[in-house]
mmCIF file of C-alpha atoms in Angstrom:
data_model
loop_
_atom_site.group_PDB
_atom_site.id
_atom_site.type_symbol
_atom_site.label_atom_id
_atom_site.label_comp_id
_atom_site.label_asym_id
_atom_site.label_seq_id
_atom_site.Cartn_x
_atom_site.Cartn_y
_atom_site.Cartn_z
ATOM 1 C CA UNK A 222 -1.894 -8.859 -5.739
ATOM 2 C CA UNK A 223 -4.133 -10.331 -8.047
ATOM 3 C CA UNK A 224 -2.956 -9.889 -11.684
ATOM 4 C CA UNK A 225 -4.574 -9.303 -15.058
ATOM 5 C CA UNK A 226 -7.419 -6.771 -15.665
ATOM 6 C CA UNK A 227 -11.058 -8.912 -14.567
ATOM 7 C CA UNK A 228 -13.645 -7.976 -12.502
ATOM 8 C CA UNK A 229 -11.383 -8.992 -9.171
ATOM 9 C CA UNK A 230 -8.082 -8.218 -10.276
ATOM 10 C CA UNK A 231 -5.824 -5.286 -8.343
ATOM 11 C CA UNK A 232 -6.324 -2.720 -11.529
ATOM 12 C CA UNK A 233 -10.059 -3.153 -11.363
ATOM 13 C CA UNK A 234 -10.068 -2.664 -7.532
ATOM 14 C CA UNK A 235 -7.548 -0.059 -6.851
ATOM 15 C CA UNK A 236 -9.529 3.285 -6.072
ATOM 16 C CA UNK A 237 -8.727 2.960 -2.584
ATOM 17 C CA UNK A 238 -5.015 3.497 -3.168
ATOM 18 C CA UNK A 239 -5.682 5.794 -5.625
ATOM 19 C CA UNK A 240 -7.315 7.993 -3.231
ATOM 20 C CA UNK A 241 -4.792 7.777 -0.841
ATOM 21 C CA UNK A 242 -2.290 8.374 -3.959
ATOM 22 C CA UNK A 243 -4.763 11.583 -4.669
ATOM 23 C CA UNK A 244 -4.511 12.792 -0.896
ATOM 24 C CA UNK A 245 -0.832 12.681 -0.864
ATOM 25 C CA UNK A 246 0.040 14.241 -4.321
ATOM 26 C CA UNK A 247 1.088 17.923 -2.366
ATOM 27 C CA UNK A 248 3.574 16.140 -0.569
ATOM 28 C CA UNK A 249 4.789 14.055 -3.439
ATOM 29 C CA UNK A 250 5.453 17.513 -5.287
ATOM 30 C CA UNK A 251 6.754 19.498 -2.122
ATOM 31 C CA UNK A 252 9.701 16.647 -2.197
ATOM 32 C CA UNK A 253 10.440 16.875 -6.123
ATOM 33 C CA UNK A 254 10.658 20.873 -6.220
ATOM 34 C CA UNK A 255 12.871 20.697 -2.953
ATOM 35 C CA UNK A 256 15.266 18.241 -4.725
ATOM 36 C CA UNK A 257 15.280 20.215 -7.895
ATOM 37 C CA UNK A 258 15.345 23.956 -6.326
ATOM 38 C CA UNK A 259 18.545 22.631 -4.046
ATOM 39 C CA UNK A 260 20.457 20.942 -7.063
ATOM 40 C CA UNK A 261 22.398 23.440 -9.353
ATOM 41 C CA UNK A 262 22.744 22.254 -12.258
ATOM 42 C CA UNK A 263 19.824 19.884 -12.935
ATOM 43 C CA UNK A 264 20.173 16.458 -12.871
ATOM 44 C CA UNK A 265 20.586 15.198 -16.935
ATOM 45 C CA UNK A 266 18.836 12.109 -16.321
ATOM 46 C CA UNK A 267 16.565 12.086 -13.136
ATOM 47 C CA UNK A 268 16.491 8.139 -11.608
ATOM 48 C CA UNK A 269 13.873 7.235 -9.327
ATOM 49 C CA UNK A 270 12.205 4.277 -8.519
ATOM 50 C CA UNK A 271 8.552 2.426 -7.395
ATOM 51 C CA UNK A 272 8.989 0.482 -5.211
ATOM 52 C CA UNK A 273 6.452 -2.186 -4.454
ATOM 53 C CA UNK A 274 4.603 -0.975 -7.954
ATOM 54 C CA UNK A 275 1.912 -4.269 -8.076
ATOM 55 C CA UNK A 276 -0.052 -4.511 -11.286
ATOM 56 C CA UNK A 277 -2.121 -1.330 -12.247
ATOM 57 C CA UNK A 278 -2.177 2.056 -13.402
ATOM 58 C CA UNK A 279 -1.537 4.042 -9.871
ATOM 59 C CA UNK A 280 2.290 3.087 -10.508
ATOM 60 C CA UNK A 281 1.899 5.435 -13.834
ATOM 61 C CA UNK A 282 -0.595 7.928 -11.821
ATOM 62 C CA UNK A 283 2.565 8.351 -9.153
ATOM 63 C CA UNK A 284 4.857 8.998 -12.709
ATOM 64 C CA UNK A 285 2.556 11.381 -14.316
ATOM 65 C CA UNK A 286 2.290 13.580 -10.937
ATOM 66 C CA UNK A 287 6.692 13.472 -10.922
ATOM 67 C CA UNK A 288 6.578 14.608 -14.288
ATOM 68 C CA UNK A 289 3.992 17.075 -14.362
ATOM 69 C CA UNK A 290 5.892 19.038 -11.307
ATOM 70 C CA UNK A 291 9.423 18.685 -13.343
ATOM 71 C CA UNK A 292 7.479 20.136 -16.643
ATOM 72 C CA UNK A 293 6.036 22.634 -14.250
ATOM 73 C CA UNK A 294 9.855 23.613 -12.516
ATOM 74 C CA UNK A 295 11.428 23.729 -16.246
ATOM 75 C CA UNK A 296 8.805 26.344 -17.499
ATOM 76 C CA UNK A 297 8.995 28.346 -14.272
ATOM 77 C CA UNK A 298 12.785 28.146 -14.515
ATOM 78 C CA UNK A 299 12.735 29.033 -18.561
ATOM 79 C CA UNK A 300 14.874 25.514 -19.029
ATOM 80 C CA UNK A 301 14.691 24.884 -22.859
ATOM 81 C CA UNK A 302 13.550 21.387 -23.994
ATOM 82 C CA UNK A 303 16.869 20.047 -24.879
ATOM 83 C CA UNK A 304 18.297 20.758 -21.243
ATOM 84 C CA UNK A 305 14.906 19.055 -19.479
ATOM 85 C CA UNK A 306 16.029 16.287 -17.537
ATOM 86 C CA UNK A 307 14.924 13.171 -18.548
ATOM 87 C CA UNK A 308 13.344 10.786 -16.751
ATOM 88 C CA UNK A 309 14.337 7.045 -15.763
ATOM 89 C CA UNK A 310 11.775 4.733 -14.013
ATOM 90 C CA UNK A 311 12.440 1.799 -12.505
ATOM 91 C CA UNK A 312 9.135 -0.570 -11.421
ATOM 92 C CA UNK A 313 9.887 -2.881 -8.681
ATOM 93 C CA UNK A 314 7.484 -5.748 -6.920
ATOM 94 C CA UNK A 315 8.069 -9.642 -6.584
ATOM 95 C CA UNK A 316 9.369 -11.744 -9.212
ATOM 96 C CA UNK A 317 5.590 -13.217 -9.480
ATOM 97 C CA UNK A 318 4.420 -9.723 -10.495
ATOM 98 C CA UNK A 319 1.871 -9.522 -13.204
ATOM 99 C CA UNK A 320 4.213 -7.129 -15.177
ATOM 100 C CA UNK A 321 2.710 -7.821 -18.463
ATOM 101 C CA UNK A 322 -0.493 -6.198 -17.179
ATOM 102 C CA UNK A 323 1.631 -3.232 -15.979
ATOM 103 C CA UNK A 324 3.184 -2.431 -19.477
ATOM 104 C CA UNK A 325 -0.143 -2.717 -21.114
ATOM 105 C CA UNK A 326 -0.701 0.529 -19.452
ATOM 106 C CA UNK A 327 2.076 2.005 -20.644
ATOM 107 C CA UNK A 328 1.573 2.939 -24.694
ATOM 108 C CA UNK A 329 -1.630 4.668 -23.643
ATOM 109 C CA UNK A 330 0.200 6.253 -20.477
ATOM 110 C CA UNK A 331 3.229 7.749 -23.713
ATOM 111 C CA UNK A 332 0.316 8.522 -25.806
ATOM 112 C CA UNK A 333 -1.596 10.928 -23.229
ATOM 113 C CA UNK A 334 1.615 12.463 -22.143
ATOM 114 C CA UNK A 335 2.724 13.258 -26.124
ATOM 115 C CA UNK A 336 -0.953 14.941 -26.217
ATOM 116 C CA UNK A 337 -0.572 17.173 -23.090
ATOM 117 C CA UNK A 338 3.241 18.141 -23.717
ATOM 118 C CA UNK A 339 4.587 16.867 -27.027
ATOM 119 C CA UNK A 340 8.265 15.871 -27.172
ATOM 120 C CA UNK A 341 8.044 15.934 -23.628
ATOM 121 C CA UNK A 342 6.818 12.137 -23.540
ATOM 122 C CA UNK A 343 10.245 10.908 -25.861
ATOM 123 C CA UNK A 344 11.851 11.944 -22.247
ATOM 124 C CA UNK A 345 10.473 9.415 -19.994
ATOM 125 C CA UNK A 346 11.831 6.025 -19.988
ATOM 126 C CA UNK A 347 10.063 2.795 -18.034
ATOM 127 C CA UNK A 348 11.425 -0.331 -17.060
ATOM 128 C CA UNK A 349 11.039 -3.341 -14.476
ATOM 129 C CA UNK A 350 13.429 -4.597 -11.832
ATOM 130 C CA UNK A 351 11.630 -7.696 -9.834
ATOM 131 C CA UNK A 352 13.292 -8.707 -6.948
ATOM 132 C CA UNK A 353 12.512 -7.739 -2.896
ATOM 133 C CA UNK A 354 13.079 -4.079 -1.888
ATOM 134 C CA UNK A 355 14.100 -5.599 1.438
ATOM 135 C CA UNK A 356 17.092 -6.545 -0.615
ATOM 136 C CA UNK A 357 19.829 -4.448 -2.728
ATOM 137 C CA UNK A 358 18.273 -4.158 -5.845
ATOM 138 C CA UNK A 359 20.146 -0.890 -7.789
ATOM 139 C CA UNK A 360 23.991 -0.097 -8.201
ATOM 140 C CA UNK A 361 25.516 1.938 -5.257
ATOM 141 C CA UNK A 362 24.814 6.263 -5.388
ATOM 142 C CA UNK A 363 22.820 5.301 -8.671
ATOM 143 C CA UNK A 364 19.298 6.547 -7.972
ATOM 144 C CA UNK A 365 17.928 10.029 -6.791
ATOM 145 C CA UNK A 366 14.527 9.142 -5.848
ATOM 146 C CA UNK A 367 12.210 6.291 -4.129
ATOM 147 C CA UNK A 368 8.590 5.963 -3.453
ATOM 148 C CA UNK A 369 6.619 3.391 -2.459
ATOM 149 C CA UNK A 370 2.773 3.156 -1.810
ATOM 150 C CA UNK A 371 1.149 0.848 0.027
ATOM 151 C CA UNK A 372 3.816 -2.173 0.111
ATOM 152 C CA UNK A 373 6.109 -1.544 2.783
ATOM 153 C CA UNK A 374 3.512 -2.778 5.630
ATOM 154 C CA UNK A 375 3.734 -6.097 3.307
ATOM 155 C CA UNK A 376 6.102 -7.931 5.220
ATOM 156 C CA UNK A 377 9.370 -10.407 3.879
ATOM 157 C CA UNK A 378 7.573 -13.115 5.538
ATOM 158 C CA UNK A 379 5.268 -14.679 8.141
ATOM 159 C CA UNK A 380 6.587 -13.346 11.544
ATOM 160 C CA UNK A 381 7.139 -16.094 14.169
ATOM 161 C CA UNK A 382 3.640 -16.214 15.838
ATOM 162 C CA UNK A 383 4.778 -19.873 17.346
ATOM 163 C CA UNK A 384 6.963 -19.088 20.028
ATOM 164 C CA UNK A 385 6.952 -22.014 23.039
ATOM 165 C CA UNK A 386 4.471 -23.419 20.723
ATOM 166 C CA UNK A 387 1.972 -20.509 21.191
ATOM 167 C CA UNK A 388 -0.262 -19.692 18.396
ATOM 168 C CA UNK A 389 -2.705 -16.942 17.131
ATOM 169 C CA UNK A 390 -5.256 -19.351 17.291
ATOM 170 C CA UNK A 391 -8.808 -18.153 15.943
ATOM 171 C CA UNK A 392 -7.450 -15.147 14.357
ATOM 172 C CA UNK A 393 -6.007 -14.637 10.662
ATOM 173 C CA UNK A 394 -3.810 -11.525 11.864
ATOM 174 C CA UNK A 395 -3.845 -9.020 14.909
ATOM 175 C CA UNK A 396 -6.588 -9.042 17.089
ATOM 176 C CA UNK A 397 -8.132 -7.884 20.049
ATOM 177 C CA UNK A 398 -8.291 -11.761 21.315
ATOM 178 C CA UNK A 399 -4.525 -12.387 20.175
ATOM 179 C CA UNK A 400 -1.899 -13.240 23.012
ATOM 180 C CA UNK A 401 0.721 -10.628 23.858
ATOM 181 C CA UNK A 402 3.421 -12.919 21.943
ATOM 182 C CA UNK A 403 1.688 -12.202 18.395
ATOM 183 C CA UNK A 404 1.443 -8.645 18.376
ATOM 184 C CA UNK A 405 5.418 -8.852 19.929
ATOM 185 C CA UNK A 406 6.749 -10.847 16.710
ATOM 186 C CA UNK A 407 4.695 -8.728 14.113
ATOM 187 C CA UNK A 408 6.230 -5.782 15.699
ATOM 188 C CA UNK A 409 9.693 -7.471 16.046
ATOM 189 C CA UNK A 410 9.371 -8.692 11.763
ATOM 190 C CA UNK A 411 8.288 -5.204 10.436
ATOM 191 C CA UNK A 412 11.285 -3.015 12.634
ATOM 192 C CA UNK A 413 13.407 -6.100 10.784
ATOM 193 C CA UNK A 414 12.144 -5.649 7.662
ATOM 194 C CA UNK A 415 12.273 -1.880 7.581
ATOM 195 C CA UNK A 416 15.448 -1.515 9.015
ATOM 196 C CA UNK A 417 17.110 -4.011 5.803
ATOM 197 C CA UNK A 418 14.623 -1.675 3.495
ATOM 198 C CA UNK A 419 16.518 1.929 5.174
ATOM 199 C CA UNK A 420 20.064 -0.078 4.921
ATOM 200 C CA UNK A 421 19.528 -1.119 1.024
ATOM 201 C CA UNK A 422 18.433 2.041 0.122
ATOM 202 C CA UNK A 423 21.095 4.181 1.809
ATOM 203 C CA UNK A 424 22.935 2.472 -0.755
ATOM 204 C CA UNK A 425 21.632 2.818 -3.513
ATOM 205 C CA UNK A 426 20.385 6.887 -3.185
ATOM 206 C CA UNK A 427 22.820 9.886 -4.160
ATOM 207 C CA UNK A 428 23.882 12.215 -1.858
ATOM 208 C CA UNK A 429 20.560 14.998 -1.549
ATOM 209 C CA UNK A 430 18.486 12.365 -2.647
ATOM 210 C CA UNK A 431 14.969 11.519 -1.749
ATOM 211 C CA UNK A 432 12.377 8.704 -0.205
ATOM 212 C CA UNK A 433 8.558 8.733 0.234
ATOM 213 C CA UNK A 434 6.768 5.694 1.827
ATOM 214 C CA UNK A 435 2.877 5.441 2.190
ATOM 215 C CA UNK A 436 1.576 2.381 4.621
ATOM 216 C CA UNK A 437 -1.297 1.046 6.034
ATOM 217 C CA UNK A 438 -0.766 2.520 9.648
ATOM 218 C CA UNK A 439 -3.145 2.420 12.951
ATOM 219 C CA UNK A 440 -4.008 5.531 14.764
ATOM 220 C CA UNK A 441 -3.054 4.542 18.376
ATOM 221 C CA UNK A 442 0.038 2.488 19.557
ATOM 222 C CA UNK A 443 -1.879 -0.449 21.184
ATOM 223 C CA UNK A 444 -3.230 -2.473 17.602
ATOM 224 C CA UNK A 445 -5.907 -3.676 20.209
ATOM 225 C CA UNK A 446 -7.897 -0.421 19.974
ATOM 226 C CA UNK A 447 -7.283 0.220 16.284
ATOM 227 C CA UNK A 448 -9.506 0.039 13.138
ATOM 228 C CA UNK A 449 -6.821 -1.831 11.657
ATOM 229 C CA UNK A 450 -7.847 -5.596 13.123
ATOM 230 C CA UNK A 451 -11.583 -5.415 12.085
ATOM 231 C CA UNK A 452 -11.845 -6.051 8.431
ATOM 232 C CA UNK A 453 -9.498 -9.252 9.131
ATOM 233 C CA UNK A 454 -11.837 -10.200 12.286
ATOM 234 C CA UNK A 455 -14.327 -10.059 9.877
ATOM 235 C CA UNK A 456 -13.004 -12.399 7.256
ATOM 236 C CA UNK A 457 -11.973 -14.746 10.126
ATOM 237 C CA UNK A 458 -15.519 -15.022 11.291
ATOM 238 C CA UNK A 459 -16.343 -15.666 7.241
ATOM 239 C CA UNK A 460 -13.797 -18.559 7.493
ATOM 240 C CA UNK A 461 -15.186 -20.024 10.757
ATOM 241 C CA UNK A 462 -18.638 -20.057 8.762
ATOM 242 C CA UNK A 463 -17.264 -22.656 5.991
ATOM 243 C CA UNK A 464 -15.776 -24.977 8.643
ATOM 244 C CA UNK A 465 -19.862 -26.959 9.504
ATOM 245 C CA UNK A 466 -19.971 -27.306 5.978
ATOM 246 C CA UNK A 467 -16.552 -28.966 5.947
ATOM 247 C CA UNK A 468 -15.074 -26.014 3.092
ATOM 248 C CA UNK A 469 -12.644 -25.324 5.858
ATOM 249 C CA UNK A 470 -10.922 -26.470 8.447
ATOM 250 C CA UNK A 471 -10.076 -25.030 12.047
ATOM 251 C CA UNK A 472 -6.868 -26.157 12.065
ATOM 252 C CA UNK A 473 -6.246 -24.742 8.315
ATOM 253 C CA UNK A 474 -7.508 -21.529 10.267
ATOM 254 C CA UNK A 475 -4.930 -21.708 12.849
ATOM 255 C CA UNK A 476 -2.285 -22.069 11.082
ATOM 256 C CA UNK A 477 -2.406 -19.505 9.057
ATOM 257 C CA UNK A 478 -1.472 -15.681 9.752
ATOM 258 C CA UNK A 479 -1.126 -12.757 7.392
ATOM 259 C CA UNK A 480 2.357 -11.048 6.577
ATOM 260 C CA UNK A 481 0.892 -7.978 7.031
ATOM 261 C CA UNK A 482 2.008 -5.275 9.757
ATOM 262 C CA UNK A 483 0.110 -1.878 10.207
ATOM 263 C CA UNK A 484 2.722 0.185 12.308
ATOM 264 C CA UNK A 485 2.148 3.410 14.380
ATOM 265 C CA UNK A 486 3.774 6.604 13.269
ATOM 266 C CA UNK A 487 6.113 6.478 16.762
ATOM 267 C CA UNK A 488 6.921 2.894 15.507
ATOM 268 C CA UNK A 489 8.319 4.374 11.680
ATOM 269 C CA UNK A 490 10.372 7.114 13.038
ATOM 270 C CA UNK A 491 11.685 4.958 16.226
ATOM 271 C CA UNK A 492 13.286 2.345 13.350
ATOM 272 C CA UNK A 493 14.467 5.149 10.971
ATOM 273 C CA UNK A 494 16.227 6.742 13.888
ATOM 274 C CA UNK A 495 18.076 3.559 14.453
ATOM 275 C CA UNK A 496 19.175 2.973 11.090
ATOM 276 C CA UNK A 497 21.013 5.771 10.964
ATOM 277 C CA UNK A 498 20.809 6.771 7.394
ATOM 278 C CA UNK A 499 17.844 8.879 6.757
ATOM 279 C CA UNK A 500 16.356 11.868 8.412
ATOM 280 C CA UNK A 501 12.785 12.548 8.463
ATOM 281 C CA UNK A 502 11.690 15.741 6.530
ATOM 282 C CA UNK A 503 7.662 15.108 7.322
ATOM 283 C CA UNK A 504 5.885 11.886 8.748
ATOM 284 C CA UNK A 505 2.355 12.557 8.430
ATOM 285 C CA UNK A 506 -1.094 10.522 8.778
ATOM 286 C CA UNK A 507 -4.499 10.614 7.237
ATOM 287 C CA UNK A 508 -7.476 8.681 7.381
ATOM 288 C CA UNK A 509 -9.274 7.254 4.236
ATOM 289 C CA UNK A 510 -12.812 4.866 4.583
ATOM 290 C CA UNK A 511 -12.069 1.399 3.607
ATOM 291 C CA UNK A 512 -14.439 2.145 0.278
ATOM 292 C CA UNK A 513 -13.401 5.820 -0.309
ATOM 293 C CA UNK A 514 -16.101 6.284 -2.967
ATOM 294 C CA UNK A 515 -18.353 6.279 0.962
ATOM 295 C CA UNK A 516 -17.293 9.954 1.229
ATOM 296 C CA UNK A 517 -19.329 12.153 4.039
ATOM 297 C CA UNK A 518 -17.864 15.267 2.727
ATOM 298 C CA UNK A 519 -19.775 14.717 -0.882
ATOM 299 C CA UNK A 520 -23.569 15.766 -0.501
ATOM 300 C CA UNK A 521 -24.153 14.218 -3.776
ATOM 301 C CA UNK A 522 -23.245 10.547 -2.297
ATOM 302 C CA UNK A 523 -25.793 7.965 -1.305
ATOM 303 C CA UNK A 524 -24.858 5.581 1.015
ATOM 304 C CA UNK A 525 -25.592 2.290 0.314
ATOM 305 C CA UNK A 526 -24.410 -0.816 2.649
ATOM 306 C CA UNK A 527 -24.885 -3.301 0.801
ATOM 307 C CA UNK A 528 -22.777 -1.256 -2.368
ATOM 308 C CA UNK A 529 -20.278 -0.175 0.322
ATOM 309 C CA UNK A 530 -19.996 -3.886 1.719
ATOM 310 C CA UNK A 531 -19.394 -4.972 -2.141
ATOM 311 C CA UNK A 532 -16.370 -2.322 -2.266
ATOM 312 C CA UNK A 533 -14.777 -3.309 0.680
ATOM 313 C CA UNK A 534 -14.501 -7.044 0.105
ATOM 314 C CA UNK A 535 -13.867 -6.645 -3.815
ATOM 315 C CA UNK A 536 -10.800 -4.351 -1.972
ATOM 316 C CA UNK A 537 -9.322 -7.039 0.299
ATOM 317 C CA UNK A 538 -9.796 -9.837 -2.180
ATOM 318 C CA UNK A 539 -7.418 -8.058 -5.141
ATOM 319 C CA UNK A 540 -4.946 -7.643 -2.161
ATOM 320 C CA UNK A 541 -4.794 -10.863 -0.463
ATOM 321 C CA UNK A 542 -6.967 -13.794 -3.165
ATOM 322 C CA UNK A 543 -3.721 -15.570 -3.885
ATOM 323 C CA UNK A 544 -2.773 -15.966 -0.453
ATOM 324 C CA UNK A 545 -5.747 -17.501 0.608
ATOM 325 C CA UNK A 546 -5.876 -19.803 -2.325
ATOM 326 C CA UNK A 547 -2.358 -20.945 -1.875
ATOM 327 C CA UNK A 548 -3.162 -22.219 2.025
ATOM 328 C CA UNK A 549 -7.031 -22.844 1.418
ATOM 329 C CA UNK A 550 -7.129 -23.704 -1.998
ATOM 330 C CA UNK A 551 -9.650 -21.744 -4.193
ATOM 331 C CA UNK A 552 -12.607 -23.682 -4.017
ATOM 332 C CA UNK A 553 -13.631 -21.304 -1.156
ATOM 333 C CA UNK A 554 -13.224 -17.781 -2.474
ATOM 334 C CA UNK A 555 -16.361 -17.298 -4.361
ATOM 335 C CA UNK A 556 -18.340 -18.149 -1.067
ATOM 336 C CA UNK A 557 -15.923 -16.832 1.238
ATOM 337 C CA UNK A 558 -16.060 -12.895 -0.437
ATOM 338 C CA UNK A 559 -19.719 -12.599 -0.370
ATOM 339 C CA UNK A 560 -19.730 -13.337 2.908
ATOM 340 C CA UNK A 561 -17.273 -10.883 3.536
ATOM 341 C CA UNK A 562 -19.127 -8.276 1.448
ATOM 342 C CA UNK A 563 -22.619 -9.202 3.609
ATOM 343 C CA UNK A 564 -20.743 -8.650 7.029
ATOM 344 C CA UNK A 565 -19.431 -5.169 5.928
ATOM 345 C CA UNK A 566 -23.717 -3.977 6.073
ATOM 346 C CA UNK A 567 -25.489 -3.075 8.828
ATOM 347 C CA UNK A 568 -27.803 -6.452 7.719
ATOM 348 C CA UNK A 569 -25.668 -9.157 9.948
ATOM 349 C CA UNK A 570 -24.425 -8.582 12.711
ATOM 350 C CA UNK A 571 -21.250 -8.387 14.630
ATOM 351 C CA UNK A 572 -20.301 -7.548 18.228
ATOM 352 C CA UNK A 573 -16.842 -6.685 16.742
ATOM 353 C CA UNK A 574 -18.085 -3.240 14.499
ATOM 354 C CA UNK A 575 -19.118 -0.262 16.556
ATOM 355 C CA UNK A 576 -23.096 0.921 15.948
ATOM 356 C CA UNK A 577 -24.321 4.267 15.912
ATOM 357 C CA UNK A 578 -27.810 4.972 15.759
ATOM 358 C CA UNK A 579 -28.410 1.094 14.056
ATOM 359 C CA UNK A 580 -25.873 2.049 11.122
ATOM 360 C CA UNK A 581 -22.102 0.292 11.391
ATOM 361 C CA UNK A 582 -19.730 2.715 12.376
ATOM 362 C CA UNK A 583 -18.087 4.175 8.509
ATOM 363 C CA UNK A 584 -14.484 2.336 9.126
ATOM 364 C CA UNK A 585 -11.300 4.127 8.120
ATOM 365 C CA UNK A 586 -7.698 3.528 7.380
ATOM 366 C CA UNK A 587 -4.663 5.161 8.652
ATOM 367 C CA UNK A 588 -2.037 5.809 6.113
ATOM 368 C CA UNK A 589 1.500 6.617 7.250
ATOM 369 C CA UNK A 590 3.062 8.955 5.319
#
């Protein structure tokens, strides 16, 4: 993700997961009271981890929810301050994580919790662990809780799209015009990938203890007839655009593919079933609009295309920018966004994005959960 705190960085462009963060929050404290209410005594020190945390201030939004039910459990329960559990957090992502940004967040993040519930904040304790959570990354039985949000369709690594020297040629990910072999090695990296993420963890977790993932998904089982290949068909066609003015070229197109898998529902609990570890208390979906600030359900929103467009491509840039300027170099990213951010309006067109009465069709996400 892109780092720091400008105008295209992942803090300043992270409403989208924090709306799916929002949407989520009653399951998030369903799973803390159930580990709580079915541990006698309370834990002394509570361990969880974030796994897949990036650079902004959802990762202390996800914090602030865990210790707001915990607060809430010790008052119902009568639990006087000095037997409150306390509270060790553990932020994982890449070694190239912008960290620094991260704790920047956090004095301000001590200071509202010491406002809302005093001593309550000296209880909480933050720190990093880089590394890959498809790796070991804790000490064995040492933590009681994981969650991640919108990492784990992030794969380890490009999957093998080059089998019998086939290619995904023309397309930057998934798509409706991609040979059978591409969506087969996607599918093949992510039940990999997963499967090493269920092993480490079953590891690392103590006996009663607790996960919650939150991916990008797709609604049906064939990615063909999913939502979830149009905003990349979209920034392929940007791409194609450059290559008559010689910004890019086809073969640069070609050869590159996004690590980046959007699974089914049946696909999740098919590879936690094989692992072995884990059973699944609730796998769940919902559906958020690629800008969620283009809500139907407020009457007080105007919808503007050109605004929404904006929103959607200041989105995927945040989330994939340094990709695209490590294989294209960054000479291309101004111009290659605002195309991106003209093709999600109904003012160009493209044969790709259902119409409905001359307006494009309001695109939404599915998040596994």
């Amino acid at each position: 993700m892109k780092g720091g705190d400008g105008a295209n960085s992942y803090a300043s462009n992270s409403i989208f997961q924090e709306t799916a963060i929002m949407k989520t929050k009653p399951i998030l404290e369903e799973t803390i009271r159930s580990m709580f209410i079915n541990t006698s005594p309370m834990p002394i020190c509570f361990r969880m981890a974030d796994l897949g945390c990036s650079s902004g201030p959802n990762a202390l939004l996800v914090i602030s929810h865990i210790m707001d039910t915990i607060y809430q459990i010790c008052e119902e329960e009568n639990v006087t301050h000095d037997r409150t559990p306390e509270l060790q957090v553990f932020l994982n992502d890449l070694i190239g994580n912008d960290f620094n940004s991260l704790f920047n967040f956090i004095p301000n993040f001590y200071k509202k919790i010491e406002n809302a519930k005093g001593e309550w904040s000296s209880r909480c304790f933050i720190s990093a662990v880089p590394g890959s959570f498809y790796g070991r990354l804790f000490p064995s039985k040492s933590l009681h809780f994981f969650y991640s949000a919108f990492s784990t369709h992030w794969l380890s690594k490009v999957p093998d799209c080059y089998l019998n020297n086939l290619m995904n040629k023309g397309n930057l990910y998934m798509a409706r015009t991609s040979p059978r072999h591409v969506f087969e090695a996607y599918l093949k990296q992510f039940e990999t990938d997963f499967f090493n993420l269920l092993r480490s963890r079953s590891t690392e977790i103590v006996c009663g203890g607790r996960m919650m993932f939150m991916m990008i998904g797709r609604n049906t089982l064939d990615p063909r007839t999913s939502d979830c290949c149009y905003p990349y068909e979209l920034l392929t066609k940007c791409l194609f655009e450059l290559i008559p003015e010689g910004l890019v070229q086809e073969a640069d197109i070609d050869s590159f593919d996004l690590p980046y898998y959007t699974p089914h529902k049946e696909e999740v609990k098919k590879i936690v079933e094989m692992e072995g570890s884990f059973s699944i208390d609730k796998l769940e979906t919902i559906e958020i609009n690629l800008d969620p600030r283009d809500d139907v359900s407020n009457k007080d929103f105007v919808f503007d295309e050109l605004e929404v467009g904006k929103n959607v491509s200041n989105c995927i840039r945040a989330v994939t920018e340094a990709m695209f300027v490590s294989h294209f170099g960054d000479a291309i990213i101004e111009d290659l966004f605002a195309r991106y951010a003209k093709l999600n309006n109904k003012k160009r067109k493209f044969e790709g994005i259902p119409r409905c009465n001359g307006q494009v069709k309001r695109l939404k996400t599915t998040m596994v959960c």
